[in-house]
Short mmCIF file of C-alpha atoms in Angstrom, two decimals:
data_model
loop_
_atom_site.label_atom_id
_atom_site.label_comp_id
_atom_site.label_asym_id
_atom_site.label_seq_id
_atom_site.Cartn_x
_atom_site.Cartn_y
_atom_site.Cartn_z
CA MET A 1 -15.23 -3.48 1.09
CA GLY A 2 -12.39 -2.87 -1.36
CA ASN A 3 -13.70 -5.78 -3.65
CA CYS A 4 -17.16 -4.36 -3.53
CA MET A 5 -16.02 -1.03 -4.66
CA VAL A 6 -13.95 -2.54 -7.60
CA ASN A 7 -16.93 -4.63 -8.75
CA HIS A 8 -19.67 -2.19 -8.25
CA TRP A 9 -17.90 1.22 -8.65
CA PHE A 10 -20.25 2.35 -11.47
CA SER A 11 -23.35 1.53 -9.37
CA VAL A 12 -21.97 3.49 -6.46
CA LEU A 13 -21.08 6.39 -8.68
CA PHE A 14 -24.49 6.24 -10.36
CA LEU A 15 -26.32 6.28 -6.91
CA ALA A 16 -24.02 9.00 -5.67
CA VAL A 17 -24.98 11.16 -8.58
CA TRP A 18 -28.63 10.44 -8.19
CA LEU A 19 -28.57 11.14 -4.46
CA GLY A 20 -26.48 14.27 -5.26
CA LEU A 21 -29.10 15.58 -7.63
CA ASN A 22 -31.87 15.05 -5.16
CA ILE A 23 -30.06 17.03 -2.52
CA PHE A 24 -28.97 19.73 -4.96
CA LEU A 25 -32.58 20.22 -6.26
CA PHE A 26 -33.95 20.17 -2.72
CA VAL A 27 -31.47 22.70 -1.40
CA ASP A 28 -31.70 24.91 -4.52
CA ALA A 29 -35.53 25.13 -4.37
CA PHE A 30 -35.55 25.49 -0.67
CA LEU A 31 -33.21 28.52 -0.85
CA LYS A 32 -35.27 29.99 -3.75
CA TYR A 33 -38.51 29.95 -1.90
CA GLU A 34 -36.89 31.01 1.43
CA LYS A 35 -35.00 33.92 -0.16
CA ALA A 36 -36.93 35.13 -3.18
CA ASP A 37 -38.53 38.52 -2.93
CA ARG A 38 -41.47 37.16 -4.93
CA TYR A 39 -42.53 34.79 -2.19
CA TYR A 40 -41.83 37.52 0.63
CA TYR A 41 -45.56 37.91 1.59
CA THR A 42 -46.31 34.39 1.21
CA ARG A 43 -43.59 33.50 3.82
CA LYS A 44 -45.44 35.99 6.04
CA ILE A 45 -48.27 33.53 6.21
CA LEU A 46 -46.54 30.15 5.88
CA GLY A 47 -42.94 30.56 7.16
CA SER A 48 -40.28 27.99 6.16
CA THR A 49 -42.86 25.19 5.46
CA LEU A 50 -43.44 26.87 2.01
CA ALA A 51 -39.84 26.11 1.08
CA CYS A 52 -40.17 22.63 2.36
CA ALA A 53 -43.23 21.87 0.37
CA ARG A 54 -41.89 23.44 -2.90
CA ALA A 55 -38.38 21.76 -2.52
CA SER A 56 -39.96 18.39 -1.92
CA ALA A 57 -42.27 18.95 -4.82
CA LEU A 58 -39.35 19.58 -7.30
CA CYS A 59 -37.67 16.21 -5.97
CA LEU A 60 -40.97 14.53 -6.60
CA ASN A 61 -41.06 15.73 -10.13
CA PHE A 62 -37.46 14.56 -10.65
CA ASN A 63 -37.93 11.09 -9.39
CA SER A 64 -41.37 10.72 -11.01
CA MET A 65 -39.48 11.41 -14.17
CA LEU A 66 -37.11 8.53 -13.43
CA ILE A 67 -39.67 5.99 -12.09
CA LEU A 68 -40.89 4.54 -15.36
CA LEU A 69 -37.54 4.27 -17.24
CA PRO A 70 -36.25 1.14 -15.33
CA VAL A 71 -39.59 -0.81 -16.30
CA CYS A 72 -39.21 0.00 -19.99
CA ARG A 73 -37.99 -3.57 -20.67
CA SER A 74 -37.78 -3.29 -24.58
CA LEU A 75 -35.52 -0.24 -24.12
CA LEU A 76 -33.35 -1.98 -21.58
CA SER A 77 -33.10 -5.17 -23.79
CA PHE A 78 -32.13 -3.05 -26.72
CA LEU A 79 -29.34 -1.23 -24.66
CA ARG A 80 -28.17 -4.61 -23.45
CA GLY A 81 -28.19 -6.72 -26.57
CA THR A 82 -27.92 -4.51 -29.80
CA CYS A 83 -26.14 -1.31 -28.58
CA SER A 84 -22.48 -1.57 -29.51
CA LEU A 85 -21.46 1.19 -27.30
CA CYS A 86 -22.73 -0.60 -24.09
CA SER A 87 -19.63 -2.04 -22.24
CA ARG A 88 -19.76 -5.08 -20.02
CA THR A 89 -19.81 -2.63 -16.94
CA LEU A 90 -22.76 -0.64 -18.18
CA ARG A 91 -24.75 -3.73 -19.21
CA LYS A 92 -24.25 -5.05 -15.50
CA GLN A 93 -26.05 -1.89 -14.35
CA LEU A 94 -29.04 -2.67 -16.47
CA ASP A 95 -29.54 -5.75 -14.38
CA HIS A 96 -30.26 -3.56 -11.42
CA ASN A 97 -33.13 -1.81 -13.02
CA LEU A 98 -35.79 -3.09 -10.47
CA THR A 99 -33.50 -2.18 -7.58
CA PHE A 100 -33.19 1.40 -8.93
CA HIS A 101 -37.00 1.41 -9.58
CA LYS A 102 -37.59 0.40 -5.88
CA LEU A 103 -35.04 3.11 -4.73
CA VAL A 104 -36.76 5.85 -6.73
CA ALA A 105 -40.01 4.68 -5.25
CA TYR A 106 -38.73 4.94 -1.75
CA MET A 107 -37.41 8.49 -2.52
CA ILE A 108 -40.87 9.40 -4.01
CA CYS A 109 -42.32 8.18 -0.68
CA LEU A 110 -39.90 10.26 1.38
CA HIS A 111 -40.76 13.41 -0.51
CA THR A 112 -44.23 12.76 -0.45
CA ALA A 113 -44.25 12.52 3.30
CA ILE A 114 -42.26 15.78 3.50
CA HIS A 115 -44.66 17.53 1.07
CA ILE A 116 -47.74 16.39 2.78
CA ILE A 117 -46.38 17.33 6.23
CA ALA A 118 -45.36 20.75 4.97
CA HIS A 119 -48.69 21.39 3.47
CA LEU A 120 -50.59 20.31 6.65
CA PHE A 121 -48.76 23.06 8.42
CA ASN A 122 -49.36 25.38 5.43
CA PHE A 123 -53.09 24.86 5.30
CA ASP A 124 -53.34 25.25 9.14
CA ARG A 125 -51.55 28.67 8.82
CA TYR A 126 -53.69 29.70 6.02
CA SER A 127 -56.83 28.90 8.07
CA ARG A 128 -55.55 30.80 11.22
CA SER A 129 -54.46 33.82 9.31
CA ARG A 130 -57.93 33.89 7.63
CA GLN A 131 -59.73 33.73 10.79
CA ALA A 132 -57.47 36.21 12.62
CA THR A 133 -58.99 39.66 13.32
CA ASP A 134 -55.81 41.24 14.96
CA GLY A 135 -55.06 43.37 11.89
CA SER A 136 -51.75 41.73 11.39
CA LEU A 137 -49.87 41.52 8.02
CA ALA A 138 -50.81 37.88 7.60
CA SER A 139 -54.64 38.56 8.34
CA ILE A 140 -54.49 41.52 5.86
CA LEU A 141 -52.83 39.33 3.14
CA SER A 142 -55.44 36.53 3.86
CA SER A 143 -58.44 38.84 3.38
CA LEU A 144 -57.43 40.06 -0.19
CA SER A 145 -60.24 39.58 -2.62
CA HIS A 146 -60.79 36.35 -4.64
CA ASP A 147 -62.92 38.09 -7.22
CA GLU A 148 -60.77 38.40 -10.21
CA LYS A 149 -63.32 40.43 -12.12
CA LYS A 150 -63.10 43.23 -9.60
CA GLY A 151 -59.38 43.15 -9.86
CA GLY A 152 -58.91 41.00 -6.89
CA SER A 153 -55.42 39.30 -6.46
CA TRP A 154 -55.69 36.76 -3.55
CA LEU A 155 -52.81 35.04 -1.74
CA ASN A 156 -54.71 32.75 0.75
CA PRO A 157 -56.66 30.03 -0.91
CA ILE A 158 -59.20 29.95 1.87
CA GLN A 159 -61.78 32.39 0.93
CA PHE A 160 -64.09 32.65 3.91
CA ARG A 161 -63.50 32.36 7.63
CA ASN A 162 -65.76 29.62 8.14
CA THR A 163 -64.19 27.55 5.45
CA THR A 164 -62.48 24.40 6.68
CA VAL A 165 -59.05 22.94 5.68
CA GLU A 166 -60.97 19.57 4.67
CA TYR A 167 -63.35 21.52 2.38
CA VAL A 168 -60.43 23.16 0.60
CA THR A 169 -58.63 19.78 0.29
CA PHE A 170 -61.49 18.03 -1.40
CA THR A 171 -62.78 20.85 -3.51
CA SER A 172 -59.61 22.15 -5.04
CA ILE A 173 -57.61 20.52 -7.85
CA ALA A 174 -54.41 20.37 -5.87
CA GLY A 175 -56.03 19.08 -2.87
CA LEU A 176 -58.12 16.27 -4.54
CA THR A 177 -55.34 15.22 -6.91
CA GLY A 178 -52.97 14.97 -3.82
CA VAL A 179 -55.29 12.73 -2.02
CA ILE A 180 -55.72 10.49 -5.01
CA MET A 181 -51.93 10.28 -5.71
CA THR A 182 -51.22 9.55 -2.00
CA ILE A 183 -53.76 6.85 -1.75
CA ALA A 184 -52.53 5.32 -5.13
CA LEU A 185 -48.87 5.59 -3.89
CA ILE A 186 -49.67 3.85 -0.45
CA LEU A 187 -51.45 1.02 -2.22
CA MET A 188 -48.70 0.40 -4.75
CA VAL A 189 -45.87 0.57 -2.24
CA THR A 190 -47.62 -1.75 0.39
CA SER A 191 -48.74 -4.38 -2.29
CA ALA A 192 -45.18 -4.51 -3.62
CA THR A 193 -43.69 -5.99 -0.47
CA GLU A 194 -41.95 -9.33 -0.94
CA PHE A 195 -44.69 -11.37 1.00
CA ILE A 196 -47.54 -10.00 -1.12
CA ARG A 197 -45.84 -10.32 -4.48
CA ARG A 198 -44.94 -14.03 -3.87
CA SER A 199 -48.33 -14.97 -2.10
CA TYR A 200 -50.79 -12.73 -3.81
CA PHE A 201 -49.30 -11.65 -7.13
CA GLU A 202 -52.49 -10.70 -8.52
CA VAL A 203 -52.92 -8.07 -5.79
CA PHE A 204 -49.68 -6.64 -6.55
CA TRP A 205 -50.24 -6.65 -10.40
CA TYR A 206 -53.52 -4.81 -10.27
CA THR A 207 -52.55 -2.24 -7.69
CA HIS A 208 -49.37 -1.49 -9.40
CA HIS A 209 -51.47 -0.20 -12.31
CA LEU A 210 -52.62 2.57 -10.17
CA PHE A 211 -49.60 4.40 -11.31
CA ILE A 212 -51.78 5.62 -14.04
CA PHE A 213 -53.81 7.65 -11.59
CA TYR A 214 -50.61 8.86 -9.93
CA ILE A 215 -49.15 10.11 -13.19
CA LEU A 216 -52.31 11.78 -14.30
CA GLY A 217 -52.79 13.41 -10.85
CA LEU A 218 -49.14 14.58 -10.79
CA GLY A 219 -49.66 16.09 -14.41
CA ILE A 220 -52.65 18.34 -13.28
CA HIS A 221 -51.67 18.72 -9.58
CA GLY A 222 -50.44 22.26 -10.09
CA ILE A 223 -53.24 23.64 -12.13
CA GLY A 224 -54.90 25.19 -9.29
CA GLY A 225 -51.90 27.44 -8.50
CA ILE A 226 -52.47 27.52 -4.66
CA VAL A 227 -48.94 28.61 -3.94
CA ARG A 228 -48.72 32.11 -5.29
CA GLY A 229 -46.08 34.84 -5.41
CA GLN A 230 -46.07 38.45 -6.02
CA THR A 231 -46.11 39.62 -9.72
CA GLU A 232 -43.02 41.26 -11.18
CA GLU A 233 -45.02 44.51 -11.90
CA SER A 234 -46.27 44.57 -8.25
CA ILE A 235 -42.68 44.26 -6.99
CA ASN A 236 -41.46 47.04 -9.19
CA GLU A 237 -44.30 49.28 -7.95
CA GLY A 238 -43.62 48.47 -4.25
CA HIS A 239 -40.75 46.25 -3.06
CA PRO A 240 -42.07 44.00 -0.36
CA HIS A 241 -39.04 44.77 1.99
CA LYS A 242 -39.97 48.48 1.84
CA CYS A 243 -43.75 48.25 1.74
CA ALA A 244 -44.35 45.42 4.26
CA GLU A 245 -44.07 47.83 7.27
CA TYR A 246 -46.67 50.17 5.73
CA PHE A 247 -49.25 47.50 5.18
CA GLU A 248 -51.74 49.38 7.34
CA MET A 249 -51.62 52.24 4.79
CA TRP A 250 -51.87 50.27 1.58
CA ASP A 251 -55.42 51.55 1.00
CA ASP A 252 -54.44 55.17 1.58
CA HIS A 253 -54.13 56.84 -1.81
CA ASP A 254 -51.29 59.19 -0.35
CA CYS A 255 -49.16 56.05 0.43
CA HIS A 256 -46.35 55.23 -2.13
CA CYS A 257 -47.11 51.47 -1.41
CA ARG A 258 -50.04 49.70 -3.12
CA LEU A 259 -51.84 46.54 -2.51
CA PRO A 260 -49.62 43.80 -3.70
CA GLU A 261 -50.69 41.57 -6.55
CA PHE A 262 -50.23 37.78 -6.62
CA GLU A 263 -50.31 35.22 -9.20
CA GLY A 264 -50.14 31.34 -9.22
CA GLN A 265 -47.26 29.43 -10.73
CA PRO A 266 -48.00 27.64 -13.86
CA PRO A 267 -47.84 23.86 -13.57
CA GLU A 268 -44.40 22.30 -13.87
CA SER A 269 -44.75 18.66 -13.34
CA TRP A 270 -46.04 17.73 -16.81
CA LYS A 271 -42.80 19.03 -18.17
CA TRP A 272 -40.81 16.66 -16.12
CA ILE A 273 -42.97 13.53 -16.95
CA LEU A 274 -43.84 14.06 -20.47
CA ALA A 275 -40.96 12.43 -22.24
CA PRO A 276 -40.75 9.33 -20.04
CA VAL A 277 -44.54 8.85 -20.32
CA ILE A 278 -44.43 9.13 -24.08
CA LEU A 279 -41.43 6.67 -24.01
CA TYR A 280 -43.40 4.36 -21.81
CA ILE A 281 -46.53 4.49 -24.00
CA CYS A 282 -44.39 3.62 -27.05
CA GLU A 283 -43.05 0.79 -25.00
CA ARG A 284 -46.53 -0.46 -24.19
CA ILE A 285 -47.67 -0.20 -27.79
CA LEU A 286 -44.77 -2.16 -28.92
CA ARG A 287 -45.36 -4.92 -26.37
CA PHE A 288 -49.02 -4.96 -27.25
CA TYR A 289 -48.26 -5.47 -30.91
CA ARG A 290 -45.79 -8.32 -30.04
CA SER A 291 -48.23 -9.95 -27.72
CA GLN A 292 -51.04 -10.08 -30.33
CA GLN A 293 -48.89 -12.21 -32.71
CA LYS A 294 -50.10 -15.70 -32.98
CA VAL A 295 -48.33 -18.25 -30.78
CA VAL A 296 -48.41 -21.94 -31.80
CA ILE A 297 -48.06 -24.53 -28.96
CA THR A 298 -46.22 -27.41 -30.53
CA LYS A 299 -45.62 -29.65 -27.41
CA VAL A 300 -46.94 -30.00 -23.96
CA VAL A 301 -45.14 -32.04 -21.35
CA MET A 302 -45.96 -32.63 -17.66
CA HIS A 303 -42.96 -33.34 -15.58
CA PRO A 304 -42.93 -34.60 -11.99
CA SER A 305 -43.29 -32.06 -9.10
CA LYS A 306 -45.96 -30.32 -11.03
CA VAL A 307 -43.78 -28.64 -13.63
CA LEU A 308 -45.34 -27.83 -17.00
CA GLU A 309 -43.27 -27.54 -20.20
CA LEU A 310 -44.66 -25.62 -23.12
CA GLN A 311 -42.82 -25.64 -26.33
CA MET A 312 -44.01 -22.98 -28.82
CA ASN A 313 -43.33 -21.22 -32.16
CA LYS A 314 -43.93 -17.55 -33.09
CA ARG A 315 -43.20 -15.67 -36.23
CA GLY A 316 -40.27 -13.55 -35.98
CA PHE A 317 -39.38 -14.70 -32.41
CA SER A 318 -35.50 -14.42 -31.78
CA MET A 319 -33.97 -15.07 -28.45
CA GLU A 320 -30.57 -15.31 -26.64
CA VAL A 321 -29.60 -17.55 -23.77
CA GLY A 322 -31.02 -16.70 -20.29
CA GLN A 323 -33.70 -14.38 -21.63
CA TYR A 324 -37.27 -14.34 -20.32
CA ILE A 325 -40.74 -13.66 -21.75
CA PHE A 326 -44.14 -12.57 -20.29
CA VAL A 327 -47.05 -15.06 -20.75
CA ASN A 328 -50.81 -14.34 -20.63
CA CYS A 329 -53.60 -16.81 -20.71
CA PRO A 330 -56.76 -14.94 -21.56
CA SER A 331 -59.00 -17.86 -20.47
CA ILE A 332 -57.64 -17.39 -16.93
CA SER A 333 -57.07 -13.68 -16.77
CA LEU A 334 -57.17 -10.96 -19.47
CA LEU A 335 -54.84 -8.61 -17.68
CA GLU A 336 -52.32 -10.76 -15.80
CA TRP A 337 -48.92 -11.35 -17.43
CA HIS A 338 -46.33 -13.52 -15.67
CA PRO A 339 -42.64 -13.67 -16.38
CA PHE A 340 -40.96 -16.92 -17.24
CA THR A 341 -37.22 -17.77 -18.16
CA LEU A 342 -36.75 -19.37 -21.59
CA THR A 343 -35.45 -23.05 -21.26
CA SER A 344 -34.85 -23.37 -24.86
CA ALA A 345 -31.57 -22.54 -26.79
CA PRO A 346 -31.26 -19.99 -29.50
CA GLU A 347 -30.17 -22.78 -31.85
CA GLU A 348 -33.51 -24.63 -31.49
CA ASP A 349 -36.53 -24.13 -33.90
CA PHE A 350 -38.82 -23.55 -30.93
CA PHE A 351 -38.82 -21.73 -27.66
CA SER A 352 -39.88 -23.30 -24.36
CA ILE A 353 -40.67 -22.51 -20.70
CA HIS A 354 -41.05 -24.54 -17.68
CA ILE A 355 -43.74 -23.58 -15.21
CA ARG A 356 -44.09 -24.76 -11.70
CA ALA A 357 -47.15 -24.50 -9.69
CA ALA A 358 -46.71 -21.55 -7.36
CA GLY A 359 -49.74 -19.59 -6.99
CA ASP A 360 -53.40 -19.38 -8.22
CA TRP A 361 -52.42 -18.22 -11.81
CA THR A 362 -49.94 -20.99 -12.40
CA GLU A 363 -52.13 -23.78 -10.75
CA ASN A 364 -55.09 -22.82 -13.05
CA LEU A 365 -52.67 -22.81 -16.13
CA ILE A 366 -51.42 -26.25 -15.40
CA ARG A 367 -54.87 -27.52 -14.61
CA ALA A 368 -56.09 -26.14 -18.01
CA PHE A 369 -53.32 -28.09 -19.82
CA GLU A 370 -53.91 -31.18 -17.87
CA GLN A 371 -57.43 -31.57 -19.24
CA GLN A 372 -57.07 -34.12 -22.05
CA TYR A 373 -60.39 -33.64 -23.94
CA SER A 374 -60.50 -29.87 -23.74
CA PRO A 375 -58.95 -27.65 -26.46
CA ILE A 376 -55.44 -26.22 -25.71
CA PRO A 377 -55.89 -22.76 -24.05
CA ARG A 378 -54.62 -19.82 -26.14
CA ILE A 379 -51.28 -18.34 -24.99
CA GLU A 380 -50.10 -14.75 -25.64
CA VAL A 381 -46.42 -14.07 -25.34
CA ASP A 382 -44.54 -10.74 -24.98
CA GLY A 383 -40.78 -10.49 -25.31
CA PRO A 384 -37.98 -11.88 -25.03
CA PHE A 385 -36.22 -9.55 -22.67
CA GLY A 386 -32.57 -9.40 -21.65
CA THR A 387 -31.02 -10.61 -18.44
CA ALA A 388 -27.44 -10.89 -16.89
CA SER A 389 -27.29 -14.55 -18.11
CA GLU A 390 -26.77 -13.18 -21.74
CA ASP A 391 -23.13 -12.50 -20.82
CA VAL A 392 -22.33 -16.11 -19.64
CA PHE A 393 -20.22 -16.88 -22.71
CA GLN A 394 -18.07 -13.84 -22.22
CA TYR A 395 -16.29 -15.51 -19.33
CA GLU A 396 -13.67 -18.31 -19.38
CA VAL A 397 -15.07 -19.85 -16.34
CA ALA A 398 -18.79 -19.83 -15.48
CA VAL A 399 -20.29 -20.86 -12.10
CA LEU A 400 -24.05 -21.53 -12.37
CA VAL A 401 -26.16 -21.77 -9.30
CA GLY A 402 -29.82 -22.74 -9.44
CA ALA A 403 -32.46 -23.36 -6.74
CA GLY A 404 -35.52 -25.31 -7.61
CA ILE A 405 -37.32 -23.93 -10.83
CA GLY A 406 -34.55 -21.18 -10.71
CA VAL A 407 -32.62 -23.63 -12.93
CA THR A 408 -34.47 -22.54 -16.03
CA PRO A 409 -31.93 -20.00 -17.54
CA PHE A 410 -29.18 -22.51 -16.98
CA ALA A 411 -31.18 -25.07 -19.03
CA SER A 412 -30.95 -22.63 -21.99
CA ILE A 413 -27.23 -22.05 -21.42
CA LEU A 414 -26.35 -25.73 -21.30
CA LYS A 415 -28.37 -26.48 -24.28
CA SER A 416 -26.76 -23.70 -26.26
CA ILE A 417 -23.36 -25.18 -25.19
CA TRP A 418 -24.34 -28.59 -26.48
CA TYR A 419 -25.33 -27.15 -29.90
CA LYS A 420 -22.08 -25.00 -29.99
CA PHE A 421 -19.97 -28.12 -29.43
CA GLN A 422 -22.11 -29.97 -32.15
CA CYS A 423 -21.29 -27.18 -34.62
CA ALA A 424 -17.63 -26.85 -33.45
CA ASP A 425 -18.06 -23.21 -32.52
CA HIS A 426 -14.56 -21.91 -32.25
CA ASN A 427 -15.66 -18.36 -30.90
CA LEU A 428 -16.81 -19.93 -27.64
CA LYS A 429 -14.61 -18.40 -24.96
CA THR A 430 -15.94 -20.46 -22.00
CA LYS A 431 -13.51 -23.19 -21.00
CA LYS A 432 -15.08 -24.56 -17.88
CA ILE A 433 -18.54 -24.55 -16.43
CA TYR A 434 -19.36 -25.40 -12.63
CA PHE A 435 -23.01 -26.13 -12.27
CA TYR A 436 -24.86 -26.37 -8.85
CA TRP A 437 -28.60 -27.29 -8.45
CA ILE A 438 -30.42 -27.38 -5.22
CA CYS A 439 -33.78 -28.95 -4.87
CA ARG A 440 -36.28 -30.00 -2.27
CA GLU A 441 -37.23 -33.40 -3.78
CA THR A 442 -35.84 -35.91 -6.28
CA GLY A 443 -38.75 -35.50 -8.84
CA ALA A 444 -37.55 -31.92 -9.78
CA PHE A 445 -34.36 -33.45 -11.18
CA SER A 446 -36.05 -35.73 -13.61
CA TRP A 447 -36.86 -33.19 -16.28
CA PHE A 448 -33.37 -31.81 -16.38
CA ASN A 449 -31.61 -35.19 -16.09
CA ASP A 450 -31.77 -36.09 -19.86
CA LEU A 451 -29.98 -32.73 -20.81
CA LEU A 452 -27.19 -33.32 -18.17
CA THR A 453 -26.57 -36.85 -19.45
CA SER A 454 -26.45 -35.87 -23.23
CA LEU A 455 -24.23 -32.97 -22.50
CA GLU A 456 -21.89 -35.16 -20.49
CA GLN A 457 -21.72 -37.79 -23.18
CA GLU A 458 -20.96 -35.24 -25.70
CA MET A 459 -18.17 -33.83 -23.64
CA GLU A 460 -16.65 -37.36 -23.45
CA LYS A 461 -16.71 -37.84 -27.15
CA LEU A 462 -14.95 -34.45 -27.79
CA GLY A 463 -12.39 -35.33 -24.96
CA LYS A 464 -13.47 -32.49 -22.78
CA VAL A 465 -14.47 -34.46 -19.74
CA GLY A 466 -13.67 -31.70 -17.27
CA PHE A 467 -15.46 -28.95 -19.20
CA LEU A 468 -18.78 -29.50 -17.18
CA ASN A 469 -18.73 -30.07 -13.49
CA TYR A 470 -22.14 -30.40 -11.90
CA ARG A 471 -23.41 -31.13 -8.32
CA LEU A 472 -26.99 -31.84 -7.45
CA PHE A 473 -28.21 -31.25 -3.78
CA LEU A 474 -31.36 -32.59 -2.18
CA THR A 475 -32.52 -30.32 0.69
CA GLY A 476 -35.80 -31.98 1.36
CA TRP A 477 -36.05 -33.56 4.76
CA ASP A 478 -38.29 -36.60 5.98
CA SER A 479 -40.54 -35.17 8.77
CA ASN A 480 -40.52 -38.75 10.48
CA ILE A 481 -36.71 -38.44 11.26
CA SER A 482 -35.83 -36.94 14.63
CA VAL A 483 -32.30 -38.08 15.38
CA VAL A 484 -29.38 -37.43 13.08
CA GLY A 485 -25.83 -38.62 13.73
CA VAL A 486 -23.03 -36.42 12.21
CA PHE A 487 -19.67 -37.87 11.90
CA LEU A 488 -16.31 -36.35 11.01
CA CYS A 489 -12.76 -37.41 10.47
CA GLY A 490 -10.79 -34.24 9.87
CA PRO A 491 -9.02 -31.13 11.44
CA ARG A 492 -10.09 -29.28 14.55
CA THR A 493 -11.14 -26.14 12.71
CA LEU A 494 -13.58 -27.94 10.66
CA ALA A 495 -14.79 -29.89 13.70
CA LYS A 496 -15.43 -26.68 15.53
CA SER A 497 -17.52 -25.23 12.69
CA LEU A 498 -19.43 -28.47 12.27
CA ARG A 499 -20.18 -28.69 16.02
CA LYS A 500 -21.62 -25.22 16.05
CA CYS A 501 -23.80 -26.09 13.01
CA CYS A 502 -25.22 -29.15 14.88
CA HIS A 503 -26.00 -27.06 17.86
CA ARG A 504 -27.48 -24.25 15.68
CA TYR A 505 -29.82 -26.46 13.72
CA SER A 506 -30.96 -28.72 16.50
CA SER A 507 -34.43 -27.92 17.67
CA LEU A 508 -34.87 -26.70 21.20
CA ASP A 509 -37.79 -28.92 21.39
CA PRO A 510 -36.35 -32.52 22.33
CA ARG A 511 -39.26 -34.22 20.42
CA LYS A 512 -38.06 -32.79 17.05
CA VAL A 513 -34.84 -33.03 15.05
CA GLN A 514 -31.54 -33.32 16.97
CA PHE A 515 -28.20 -33.41 15.38
CA TYR A 516 -25.44 -35.18 17.37
CA PHE A 517 -21.82 -34.54 16.52
CA ASN A 518 -19.21 -37.19 16.64
CA LYS A 519 -15.53 -36.85 15.87
CA GLU A 520 -12.75 -39.47 15.44
CA ASN A 521 -10.00 -39.01 17.94
CA PHE A 522 -6.68 -40.86 17.47
#
């Protein structure tokens, strides 16, 4: 716990501030609508659910303001790579942009649920008070005229006693936009689950663009002004705390209290989201401009294990180690952009990516490049964008761990190191590198083998044999093997742990893989 706080104190502080702001905004808005004289009569109809709905709405505005910022990748890359004021601690927080994006999305879902539930109670109370004939204060307030031309100043959005809540929901701006925003939010959140993103990336990609409808709906959601409060002039003429008990005499000219007048709140949501939306639009324009620049494919290599290597050139393209790009192939899909880590080094006169078949889009792309007598498909590239791997040369010792195609950023790093040694770069802080690569099959090692061999030879020439230590692990399993003998000659503590592992990973089905533990005893 202590080490976690030392390493992630800024993240913990940032999240604490964010949660604190959410709590502060909710409590402040709740107390405002629960205590303010302006909403005294509104509370007579709705009760405390008015404050719950408005407090959650304010938190929705706040988090909707934040939701787009973590996905402004060009801005984050600028802060990470070119802003001299960014310390290592701050740059590390930029690597958690998608985590924060998800946290904000969960907070939006929470406040959306509170907002919807509160308004369900509100509309039920609006409906009951409009249908009431008992002459209560709520029924009198609900019967105020909706005809603005005749000086009417309504409080209850339900005009007629036979009007249903469903009718108001789907005919009012607030109700209709609320339904659209809720549907869009549900589809975005459910399609962003790990299973769908990995198995049906296209579903995730398309449904996530429903955020456009969410943002537009949020901007106009408050135009209808359904939640209304008493006007300042009306409060000055007759304070609600004094006049509420005389509501039966409001129509009496001899009474000092007059019919209260109400007005809706001007929409506020657009003020919260305007700046982030403009920033995001600028981001998309910049990325669209970059993606339209011509990309020349200089070399295509098919590696074992269905891995495609593309070497490309693009005017003005500049990269750092470990960065990634978004790739689009218009002949496969006009709208789908997929991220790939760059495997080339900044010192090389081209940039490259390695693509493994892991879905419909990648399989179609590999198939398109495998066709020998067809023209090479056109590729569009957006990026590059920064990642945590950019800081690898800031450490004296680096431990690189890659699994499968996840080795790609380390290919860029190791290539760059090779070039730095070739040029005798004395600014290199790194003194030692430990590299671990885990793969399921031997074919996956082949495309990376040449780089490791040449780098190892270069280290030997320079007398730095211990600079690079690498270990390759093969995790694939032969399905025809059912019995495995495990043998140990070592201490009891290790024997105990190894025996537990053998029991844990042995199948309960005796016809499947069984691990048998054996230990030397002297």
